[in-house]
mmCIF file of C-alpha atoms and ligand atoms in Angstrom:
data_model
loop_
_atom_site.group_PDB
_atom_site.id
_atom_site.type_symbol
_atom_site.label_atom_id
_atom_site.label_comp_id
_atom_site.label_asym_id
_atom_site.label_seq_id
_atom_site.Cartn_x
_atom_site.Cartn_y
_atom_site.Cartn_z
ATOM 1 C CA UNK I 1 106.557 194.602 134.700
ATOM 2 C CA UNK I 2 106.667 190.689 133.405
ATOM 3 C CA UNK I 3 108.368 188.105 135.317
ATOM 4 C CA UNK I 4 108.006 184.424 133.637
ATOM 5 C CA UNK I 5 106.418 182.406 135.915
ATOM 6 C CA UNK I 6 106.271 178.317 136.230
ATOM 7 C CA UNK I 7 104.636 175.329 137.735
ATOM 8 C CA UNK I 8 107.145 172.993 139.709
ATOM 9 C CA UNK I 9 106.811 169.479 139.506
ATOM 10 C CA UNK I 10 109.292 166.995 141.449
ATOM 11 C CA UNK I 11 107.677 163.054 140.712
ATOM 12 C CA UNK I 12 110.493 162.356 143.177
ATOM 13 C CA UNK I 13 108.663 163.871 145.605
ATOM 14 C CA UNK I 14 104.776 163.439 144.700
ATOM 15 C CA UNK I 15 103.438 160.626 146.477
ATOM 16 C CA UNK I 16 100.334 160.546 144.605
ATOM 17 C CA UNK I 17 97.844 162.005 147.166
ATOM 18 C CA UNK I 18 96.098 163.209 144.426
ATOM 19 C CA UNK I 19 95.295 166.487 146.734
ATOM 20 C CA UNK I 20 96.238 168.673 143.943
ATOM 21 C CA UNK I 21 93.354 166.872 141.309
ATOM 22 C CA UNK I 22 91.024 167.734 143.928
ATOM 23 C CA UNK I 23 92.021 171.406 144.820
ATOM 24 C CA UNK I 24 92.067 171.796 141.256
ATOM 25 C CA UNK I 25 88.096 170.657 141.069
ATOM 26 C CA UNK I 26 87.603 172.709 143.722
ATOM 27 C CA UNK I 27 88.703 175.950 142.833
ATOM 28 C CA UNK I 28 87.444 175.501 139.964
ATOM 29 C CA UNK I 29 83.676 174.426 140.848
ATOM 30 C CA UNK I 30 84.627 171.543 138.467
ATOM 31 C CA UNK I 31 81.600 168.405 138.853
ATOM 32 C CA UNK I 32 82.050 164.782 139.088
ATOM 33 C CA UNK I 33 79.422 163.476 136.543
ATOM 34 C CA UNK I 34 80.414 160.118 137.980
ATOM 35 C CA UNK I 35 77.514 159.126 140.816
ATOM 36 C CA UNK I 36 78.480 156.425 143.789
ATOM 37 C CA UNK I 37 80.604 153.675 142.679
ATOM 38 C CA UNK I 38 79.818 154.514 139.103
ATOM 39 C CA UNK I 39 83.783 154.771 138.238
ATOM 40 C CA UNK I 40 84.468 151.863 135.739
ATOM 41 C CA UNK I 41 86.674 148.978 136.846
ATOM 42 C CA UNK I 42 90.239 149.604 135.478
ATOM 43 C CA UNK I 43 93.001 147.761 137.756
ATOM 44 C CA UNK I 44 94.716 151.230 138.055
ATOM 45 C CA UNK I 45 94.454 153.839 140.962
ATOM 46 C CA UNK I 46 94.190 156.176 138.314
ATOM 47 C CA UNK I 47 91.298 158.191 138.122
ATOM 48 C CA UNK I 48 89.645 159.141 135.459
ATOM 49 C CA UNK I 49 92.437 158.319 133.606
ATOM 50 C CA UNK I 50 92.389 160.613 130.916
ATOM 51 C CA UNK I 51 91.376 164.492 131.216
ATOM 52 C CA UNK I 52 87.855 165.269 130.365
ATOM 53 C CA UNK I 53 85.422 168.564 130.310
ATOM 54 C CA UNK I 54 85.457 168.220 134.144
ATOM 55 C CA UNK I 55 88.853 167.596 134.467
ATOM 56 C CA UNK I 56 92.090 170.137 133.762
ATOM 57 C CA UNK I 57 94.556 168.001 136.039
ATOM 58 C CA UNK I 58 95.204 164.202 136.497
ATOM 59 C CA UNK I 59 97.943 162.148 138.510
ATOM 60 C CA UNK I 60 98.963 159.484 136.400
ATOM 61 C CA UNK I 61 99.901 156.073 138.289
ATOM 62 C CA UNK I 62 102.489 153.870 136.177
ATOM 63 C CA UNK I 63 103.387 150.842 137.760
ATOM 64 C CA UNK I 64 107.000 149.218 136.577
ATOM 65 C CA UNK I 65 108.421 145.966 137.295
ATOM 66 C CA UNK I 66 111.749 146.963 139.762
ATOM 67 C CA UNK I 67 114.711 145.682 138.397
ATOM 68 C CA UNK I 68 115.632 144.867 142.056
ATOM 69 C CA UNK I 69 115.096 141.755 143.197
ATOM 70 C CA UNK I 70 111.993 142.692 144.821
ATOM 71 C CA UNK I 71 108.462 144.661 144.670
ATOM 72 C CA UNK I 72 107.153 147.302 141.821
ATOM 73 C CA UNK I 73 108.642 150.851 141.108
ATOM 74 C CA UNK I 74 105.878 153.640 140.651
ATOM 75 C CA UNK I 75 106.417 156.483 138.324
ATOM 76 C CA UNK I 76 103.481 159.172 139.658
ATOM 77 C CA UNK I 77 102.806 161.848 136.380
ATOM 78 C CA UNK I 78 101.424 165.244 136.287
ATOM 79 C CA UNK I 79 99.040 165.167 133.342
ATOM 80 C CA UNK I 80 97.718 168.708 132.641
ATOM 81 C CA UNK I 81 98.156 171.604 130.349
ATOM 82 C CA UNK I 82 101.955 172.416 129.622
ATOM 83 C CA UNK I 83 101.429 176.056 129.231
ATOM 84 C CA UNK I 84 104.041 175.728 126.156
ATOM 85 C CA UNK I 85 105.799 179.668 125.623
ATOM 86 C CA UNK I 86 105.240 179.161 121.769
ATOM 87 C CA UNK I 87 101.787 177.202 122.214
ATOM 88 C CA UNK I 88 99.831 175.531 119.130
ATOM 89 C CA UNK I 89 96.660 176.251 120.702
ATOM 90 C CA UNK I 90 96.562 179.831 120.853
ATOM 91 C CA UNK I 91 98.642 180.420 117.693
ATOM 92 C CA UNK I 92 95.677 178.462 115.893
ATOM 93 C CA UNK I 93 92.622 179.533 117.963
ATOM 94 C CA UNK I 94 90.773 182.283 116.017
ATOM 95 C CA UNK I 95 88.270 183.745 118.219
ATOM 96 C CA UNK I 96 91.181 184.401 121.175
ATOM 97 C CA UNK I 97 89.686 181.950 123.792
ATOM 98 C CA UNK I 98 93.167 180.955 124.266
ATOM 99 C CA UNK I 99 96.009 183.773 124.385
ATOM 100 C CA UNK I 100 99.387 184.275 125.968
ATOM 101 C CA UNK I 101 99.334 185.732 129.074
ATOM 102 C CA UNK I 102 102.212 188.526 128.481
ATOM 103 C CA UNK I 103 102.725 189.417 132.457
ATOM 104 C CA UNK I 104 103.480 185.908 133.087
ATOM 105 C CA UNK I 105 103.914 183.606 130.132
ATOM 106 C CA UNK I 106 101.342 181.574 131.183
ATOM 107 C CA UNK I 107 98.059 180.165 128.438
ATOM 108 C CA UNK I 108 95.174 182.041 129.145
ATOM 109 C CA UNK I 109 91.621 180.286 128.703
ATOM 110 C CA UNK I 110 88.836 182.907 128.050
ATOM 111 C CA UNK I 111 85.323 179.949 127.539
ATOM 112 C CA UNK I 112 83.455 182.772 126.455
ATOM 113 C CA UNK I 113 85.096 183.750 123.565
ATOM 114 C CA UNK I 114 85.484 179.566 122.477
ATOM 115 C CA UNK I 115 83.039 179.008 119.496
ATOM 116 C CA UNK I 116 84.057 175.694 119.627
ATOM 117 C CA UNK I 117 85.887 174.522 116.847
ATOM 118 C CA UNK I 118 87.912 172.524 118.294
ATOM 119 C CA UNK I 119 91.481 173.685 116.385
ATOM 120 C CA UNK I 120 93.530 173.914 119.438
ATOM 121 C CA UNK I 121 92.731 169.937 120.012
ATOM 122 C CA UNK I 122 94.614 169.442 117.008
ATOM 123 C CA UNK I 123 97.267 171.711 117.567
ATOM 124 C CA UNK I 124 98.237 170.570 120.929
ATOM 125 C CA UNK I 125 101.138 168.009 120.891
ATOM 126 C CA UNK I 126 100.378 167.055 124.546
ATOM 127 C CA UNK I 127 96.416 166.177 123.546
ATOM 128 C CA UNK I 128 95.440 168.573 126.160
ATOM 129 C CA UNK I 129 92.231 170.299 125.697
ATOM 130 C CA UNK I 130 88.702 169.044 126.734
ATOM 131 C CA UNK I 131 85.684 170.478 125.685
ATOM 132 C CA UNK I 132 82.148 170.708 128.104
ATOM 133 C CA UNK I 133 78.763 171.536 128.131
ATOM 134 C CA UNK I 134 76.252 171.776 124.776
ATOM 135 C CA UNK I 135 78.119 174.567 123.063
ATOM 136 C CA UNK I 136 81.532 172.824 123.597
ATOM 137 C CA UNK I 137 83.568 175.200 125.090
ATOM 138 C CA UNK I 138 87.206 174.646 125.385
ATOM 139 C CA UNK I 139 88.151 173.476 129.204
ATOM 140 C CA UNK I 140 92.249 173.751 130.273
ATOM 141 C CA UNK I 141 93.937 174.214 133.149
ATOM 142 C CA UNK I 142 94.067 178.256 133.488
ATOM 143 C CA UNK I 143 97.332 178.107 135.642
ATOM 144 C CA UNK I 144 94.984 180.069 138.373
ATOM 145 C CA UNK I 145 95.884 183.392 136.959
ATOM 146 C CA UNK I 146 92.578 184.048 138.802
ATOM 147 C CA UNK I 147 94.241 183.643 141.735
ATOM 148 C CA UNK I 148 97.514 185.219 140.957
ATOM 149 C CA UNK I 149 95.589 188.363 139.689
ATOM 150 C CA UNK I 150 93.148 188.573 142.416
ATOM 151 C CA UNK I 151 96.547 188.325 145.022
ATOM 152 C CA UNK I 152 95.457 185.308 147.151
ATOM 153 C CA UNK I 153 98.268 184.476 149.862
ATOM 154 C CA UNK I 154 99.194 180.831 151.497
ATOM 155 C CA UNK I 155 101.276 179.343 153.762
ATOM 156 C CA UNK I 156 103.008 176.104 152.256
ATOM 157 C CA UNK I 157 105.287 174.212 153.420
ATOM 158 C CA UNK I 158 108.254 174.074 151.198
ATOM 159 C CA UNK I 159 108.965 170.100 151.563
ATOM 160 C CA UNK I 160 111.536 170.650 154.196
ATOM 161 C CA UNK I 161 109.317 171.181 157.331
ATOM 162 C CA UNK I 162 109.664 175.004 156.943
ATOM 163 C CA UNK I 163 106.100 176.735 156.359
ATOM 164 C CA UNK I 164 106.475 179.834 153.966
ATOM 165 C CA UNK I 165 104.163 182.849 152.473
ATOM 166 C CA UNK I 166 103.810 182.533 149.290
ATOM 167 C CA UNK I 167 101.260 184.878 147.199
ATOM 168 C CA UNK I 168 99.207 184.003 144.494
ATOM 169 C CA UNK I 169 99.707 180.237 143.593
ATOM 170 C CA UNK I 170 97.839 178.394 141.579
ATOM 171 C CA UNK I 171 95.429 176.041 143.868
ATOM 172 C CA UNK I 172 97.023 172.807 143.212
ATOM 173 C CA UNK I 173 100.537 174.237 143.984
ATOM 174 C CA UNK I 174 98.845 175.768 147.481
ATOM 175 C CA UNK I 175 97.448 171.874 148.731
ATOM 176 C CA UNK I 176 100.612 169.868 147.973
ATOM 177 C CA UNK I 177 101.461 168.117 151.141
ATOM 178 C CA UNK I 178 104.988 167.271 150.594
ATOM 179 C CA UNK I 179 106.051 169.833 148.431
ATOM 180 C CA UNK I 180 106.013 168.092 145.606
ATOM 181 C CA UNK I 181 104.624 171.131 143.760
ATOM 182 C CA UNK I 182 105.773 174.622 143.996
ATOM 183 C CA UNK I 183 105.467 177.985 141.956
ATOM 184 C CA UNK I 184 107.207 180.929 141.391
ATOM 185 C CA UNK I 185 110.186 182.789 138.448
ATOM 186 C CA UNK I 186 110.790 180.032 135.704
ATOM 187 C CA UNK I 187 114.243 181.021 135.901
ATOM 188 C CA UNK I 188 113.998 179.899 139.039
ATOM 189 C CA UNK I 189 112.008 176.588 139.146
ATOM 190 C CA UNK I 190 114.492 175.787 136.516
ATOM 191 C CA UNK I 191 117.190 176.378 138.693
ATOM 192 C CA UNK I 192 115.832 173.832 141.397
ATOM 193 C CA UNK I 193 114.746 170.990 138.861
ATOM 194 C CA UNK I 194 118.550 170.957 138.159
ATOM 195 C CA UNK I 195 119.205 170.906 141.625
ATOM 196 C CA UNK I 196 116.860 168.606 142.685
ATOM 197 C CA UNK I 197 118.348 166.276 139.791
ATOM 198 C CA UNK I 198 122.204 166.419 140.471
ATOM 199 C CA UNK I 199 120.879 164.996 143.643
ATOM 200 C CA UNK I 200 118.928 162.431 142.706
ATOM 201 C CA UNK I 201 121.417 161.469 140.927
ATOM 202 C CA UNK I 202 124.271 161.279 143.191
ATOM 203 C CA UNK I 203 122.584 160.213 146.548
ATOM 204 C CA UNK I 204 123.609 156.945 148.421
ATOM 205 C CA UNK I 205 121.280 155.159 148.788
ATOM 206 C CA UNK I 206 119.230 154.502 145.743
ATOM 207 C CA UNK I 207 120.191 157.049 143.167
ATOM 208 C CA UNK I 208 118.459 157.752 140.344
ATOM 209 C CA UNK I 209 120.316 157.618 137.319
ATOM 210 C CA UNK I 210 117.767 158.099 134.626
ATOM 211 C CA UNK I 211 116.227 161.442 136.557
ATOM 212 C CA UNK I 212 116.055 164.173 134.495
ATOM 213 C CA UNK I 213 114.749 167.688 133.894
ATOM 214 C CA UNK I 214 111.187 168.049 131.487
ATOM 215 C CA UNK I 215 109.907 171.195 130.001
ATOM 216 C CA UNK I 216 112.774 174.062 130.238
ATOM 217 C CA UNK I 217 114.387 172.653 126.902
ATOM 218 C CA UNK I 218 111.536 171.153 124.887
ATOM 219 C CA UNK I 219 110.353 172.975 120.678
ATOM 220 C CA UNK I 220 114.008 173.943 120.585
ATOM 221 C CA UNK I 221 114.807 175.764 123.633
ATOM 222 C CA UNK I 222 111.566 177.545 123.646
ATOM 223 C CA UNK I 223 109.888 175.118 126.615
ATOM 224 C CA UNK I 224 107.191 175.206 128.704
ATOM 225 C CA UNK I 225 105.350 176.747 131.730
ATOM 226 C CA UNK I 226 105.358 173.623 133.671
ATOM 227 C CA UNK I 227 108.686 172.148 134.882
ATOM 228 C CA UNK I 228 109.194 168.587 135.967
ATOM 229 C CA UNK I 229 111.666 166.818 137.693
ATOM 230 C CA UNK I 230 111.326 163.156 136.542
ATOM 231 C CA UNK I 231 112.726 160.447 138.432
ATOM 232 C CA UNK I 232 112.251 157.881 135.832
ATOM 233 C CA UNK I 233 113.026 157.770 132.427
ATOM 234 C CA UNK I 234 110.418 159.896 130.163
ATOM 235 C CA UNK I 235 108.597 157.666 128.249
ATOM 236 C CA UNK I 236 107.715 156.188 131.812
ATOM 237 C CA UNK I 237 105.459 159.105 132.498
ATOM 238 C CA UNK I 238 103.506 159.200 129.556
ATOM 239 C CA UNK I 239 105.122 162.410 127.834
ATOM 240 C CA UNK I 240 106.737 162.894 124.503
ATOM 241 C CA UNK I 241 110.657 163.036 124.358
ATOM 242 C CA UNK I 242 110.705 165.318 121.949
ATOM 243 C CA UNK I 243 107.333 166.903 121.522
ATOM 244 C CA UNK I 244 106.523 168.751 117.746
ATOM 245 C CA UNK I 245 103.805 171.150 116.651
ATOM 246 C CA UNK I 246 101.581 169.672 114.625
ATOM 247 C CA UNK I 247 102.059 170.546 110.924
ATOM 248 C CA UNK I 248 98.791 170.946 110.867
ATOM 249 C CA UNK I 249 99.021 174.498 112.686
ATOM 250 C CA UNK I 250 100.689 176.550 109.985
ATOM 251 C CA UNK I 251 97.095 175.232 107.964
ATOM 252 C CA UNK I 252 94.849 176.230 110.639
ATOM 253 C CA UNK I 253 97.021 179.307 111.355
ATOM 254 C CA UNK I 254 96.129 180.336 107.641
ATOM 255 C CA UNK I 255 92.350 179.813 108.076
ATOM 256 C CA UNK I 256 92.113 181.324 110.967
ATOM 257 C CA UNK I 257 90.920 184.676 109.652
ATOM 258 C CA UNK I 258 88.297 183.015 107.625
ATOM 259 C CA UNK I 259 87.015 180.719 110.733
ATOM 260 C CA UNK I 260 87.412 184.069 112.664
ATOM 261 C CA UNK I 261 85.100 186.047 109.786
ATOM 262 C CA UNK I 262 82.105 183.025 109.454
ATOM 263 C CA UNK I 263 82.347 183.179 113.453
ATOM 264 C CA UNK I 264 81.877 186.833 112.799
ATOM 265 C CA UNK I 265 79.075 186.273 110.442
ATOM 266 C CA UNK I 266 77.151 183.431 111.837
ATOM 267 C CA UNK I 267 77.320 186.139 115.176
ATOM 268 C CA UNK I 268 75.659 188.945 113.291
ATOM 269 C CA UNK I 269 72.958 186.479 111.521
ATOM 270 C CA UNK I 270 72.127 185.343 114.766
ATOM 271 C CA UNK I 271 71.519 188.698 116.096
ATOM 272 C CA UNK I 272 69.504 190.134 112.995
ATOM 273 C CA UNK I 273 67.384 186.792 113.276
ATOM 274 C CA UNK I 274 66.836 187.641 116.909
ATOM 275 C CA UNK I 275 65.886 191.450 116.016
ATOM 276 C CA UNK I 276 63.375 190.152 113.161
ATOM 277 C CA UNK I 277 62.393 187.360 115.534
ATOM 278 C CA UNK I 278 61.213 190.849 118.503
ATOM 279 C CA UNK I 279 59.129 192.299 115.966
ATOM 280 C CA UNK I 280 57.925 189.017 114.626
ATOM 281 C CA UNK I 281 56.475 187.527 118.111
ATOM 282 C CA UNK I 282 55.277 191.013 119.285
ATOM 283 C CA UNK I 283 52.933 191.397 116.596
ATOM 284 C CA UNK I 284 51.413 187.588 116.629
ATOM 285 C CA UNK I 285 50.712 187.786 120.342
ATOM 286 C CA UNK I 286 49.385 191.281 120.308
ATOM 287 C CA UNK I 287 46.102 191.069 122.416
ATOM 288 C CA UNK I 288 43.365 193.389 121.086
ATOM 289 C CA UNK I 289 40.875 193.134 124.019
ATOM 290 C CA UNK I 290 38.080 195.098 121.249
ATOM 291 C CA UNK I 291 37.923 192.273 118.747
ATOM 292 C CA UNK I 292 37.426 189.460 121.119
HETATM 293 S S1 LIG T 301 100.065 171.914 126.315
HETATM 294 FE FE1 LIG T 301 98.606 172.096 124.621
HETATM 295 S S2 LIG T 301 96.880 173.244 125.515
HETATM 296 FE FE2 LIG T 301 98.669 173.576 126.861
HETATM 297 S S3 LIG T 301 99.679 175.445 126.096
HETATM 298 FE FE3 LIG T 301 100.690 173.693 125.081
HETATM 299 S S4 LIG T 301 99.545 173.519 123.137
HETATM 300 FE FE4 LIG T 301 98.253 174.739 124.502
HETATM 301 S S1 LIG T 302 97.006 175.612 138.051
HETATM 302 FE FE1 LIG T 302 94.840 175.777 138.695
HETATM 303 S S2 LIG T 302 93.680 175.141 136.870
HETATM 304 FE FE2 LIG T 302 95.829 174.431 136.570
HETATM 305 S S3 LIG T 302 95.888 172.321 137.362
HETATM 306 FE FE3 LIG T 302 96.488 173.682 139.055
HETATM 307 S S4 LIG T 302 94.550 174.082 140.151
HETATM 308 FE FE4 LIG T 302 93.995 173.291 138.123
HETATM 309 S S1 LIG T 303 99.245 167.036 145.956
HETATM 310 FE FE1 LIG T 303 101.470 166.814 145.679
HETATM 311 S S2 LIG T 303 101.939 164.787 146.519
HETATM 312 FE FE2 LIG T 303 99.720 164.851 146.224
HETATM 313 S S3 LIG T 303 99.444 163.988 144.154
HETATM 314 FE FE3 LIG T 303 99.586 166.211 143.882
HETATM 315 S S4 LIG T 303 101.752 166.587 143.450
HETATM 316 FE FE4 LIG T 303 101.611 164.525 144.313
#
């Protein structure tokens, strides 16, 4: 049986702990190539501040003059993979790194399979995959299906003091102090962002009229994986308003079959070369103790 599962994200909420970039390193056994006070200088607390082959998940920090008569407003951003239900970057990957994950809806990243072509970077409209290592294989968040396959349990607390089992959710989701972050049906997480919103909205003290929902709506109803609750307007976070496949992934979605075939082939040269290669070495450094 499939459910539809989704990420939660309040920014209402999120007071940019950052606990949730670090769980996500890790989990992951992701490295910091950075050493000891090696981060360059950039005025922000942001940090890196863009993804990068060691990095599936970000918090961005955007700082806003307040249009009250005092202080700064901060708009705190989830920047990570959208896990789009009609994404760009599987339909144009042709060796299957990156596939639909039909139990839960979720993008599925298989590094082994990547041959590194670098199609789905193109294809993305939220400029989302990173690339590591000397073959350049493709690096996104995985949602954690690792952990949601393998059944791993956790208490969280549910942002209203009340701890909770929950099973298998992705790690950031599980270190989230205020419950900022949850997981769970996408009917469902849908269902709160709207709640979560009417209220922001109407509260007393210090509504927020621009909040909104993000993700359940965007490539014509189709949405996303992720769901956000944004207390600012969008553009304040960094996102698109109204996000678009790239045109070019009807071209790549035709060549796939041919990138998928030279893959195919350069695969199968490489292994005859390495079966010629045996017999080649084994005769040269055949020892024949009689003639010396
Ligand atoms: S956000 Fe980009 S990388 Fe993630 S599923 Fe959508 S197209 Fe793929
Ligand atoms: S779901 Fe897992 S891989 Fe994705 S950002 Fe969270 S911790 Fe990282
Ligand atoms: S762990 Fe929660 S509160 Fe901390 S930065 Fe991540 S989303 Fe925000």
């Amino acid at each position: 049986m499939s459910t539809e599962m989704a990420i939660y994200f309040d920014s209402s909420a999120c007071t940019a702990c950052k606990g949730c970039q670090c769980a996500c390193k890790c989990w992951n056994s992701l490295p910091s190539p950075l050493g000891l006070n090696a981060n360059e200088f950039t005025h922000s607390y942001q940090s890196p501040m863009d993804l990068n082959g060691n990095t599936r998940l970000i918090m961005r920090f955007e700082e806003n003059e307040s249009p009250k008569k005092w202080g700064v407003e901060w708009s705190f951003g989830r920047r990570s993979c959208m896990h789009c239900s009609n994404p760009g970057c599987a339909s144009v990957c042709p060796s299957g790194a990156l596939s639909v994950d039909e139990a839960t809806g979720f993008v599925r990243v298989e590094e082994d399979k990547c041959i590194g072509c670098r199609y789905c970077e193109t294809a993305c409209p939220f400029d989302v995959p990173r690339y590591y290592g000397p073959d350049s294989k493709v690096n996104k968040c995985t949602a954690c299906l690792d952990r949601q396959e393998n059944g791993r349990a956790a208490q969280i607390n549910n942002g209203t003091g009340v701890t909770q089992t929950q099973f298998n959710v992705p790690a950031c989701v599980h270190t989230c102090p205020p419950g900022a972050l949850d997981f769970g049906p996408r009917d469902e997480m849908i269902a709160k962002a709207y709640e979560r919103v009417e209220f922001l909205k109407n509260r007393e003290i210090d509504p927020s009229p621009h909040a909104s929902v993000y993700g359940d709506k965007l490539f014509d109803g189709a949405g996303t994986h992720v769901i956000m609750v944004l207390k600012y307007p969008v553009e304040t976070y960094g996102l698109p308003v109204d996000p678009k496949v790239s045109p070019m992934v009807d071209l790549l979605g035709w060549m796939k079959p041919l990138t998928g075939l030279a893959a195919a082939a350069t695969v199968a040269g490489l292994g005859l070369s390495f079966l010629t290669g045996i017999g080649y070495k084994r005769d040269t450094l055949h020892y024949d103790e009689k003639k010396h």
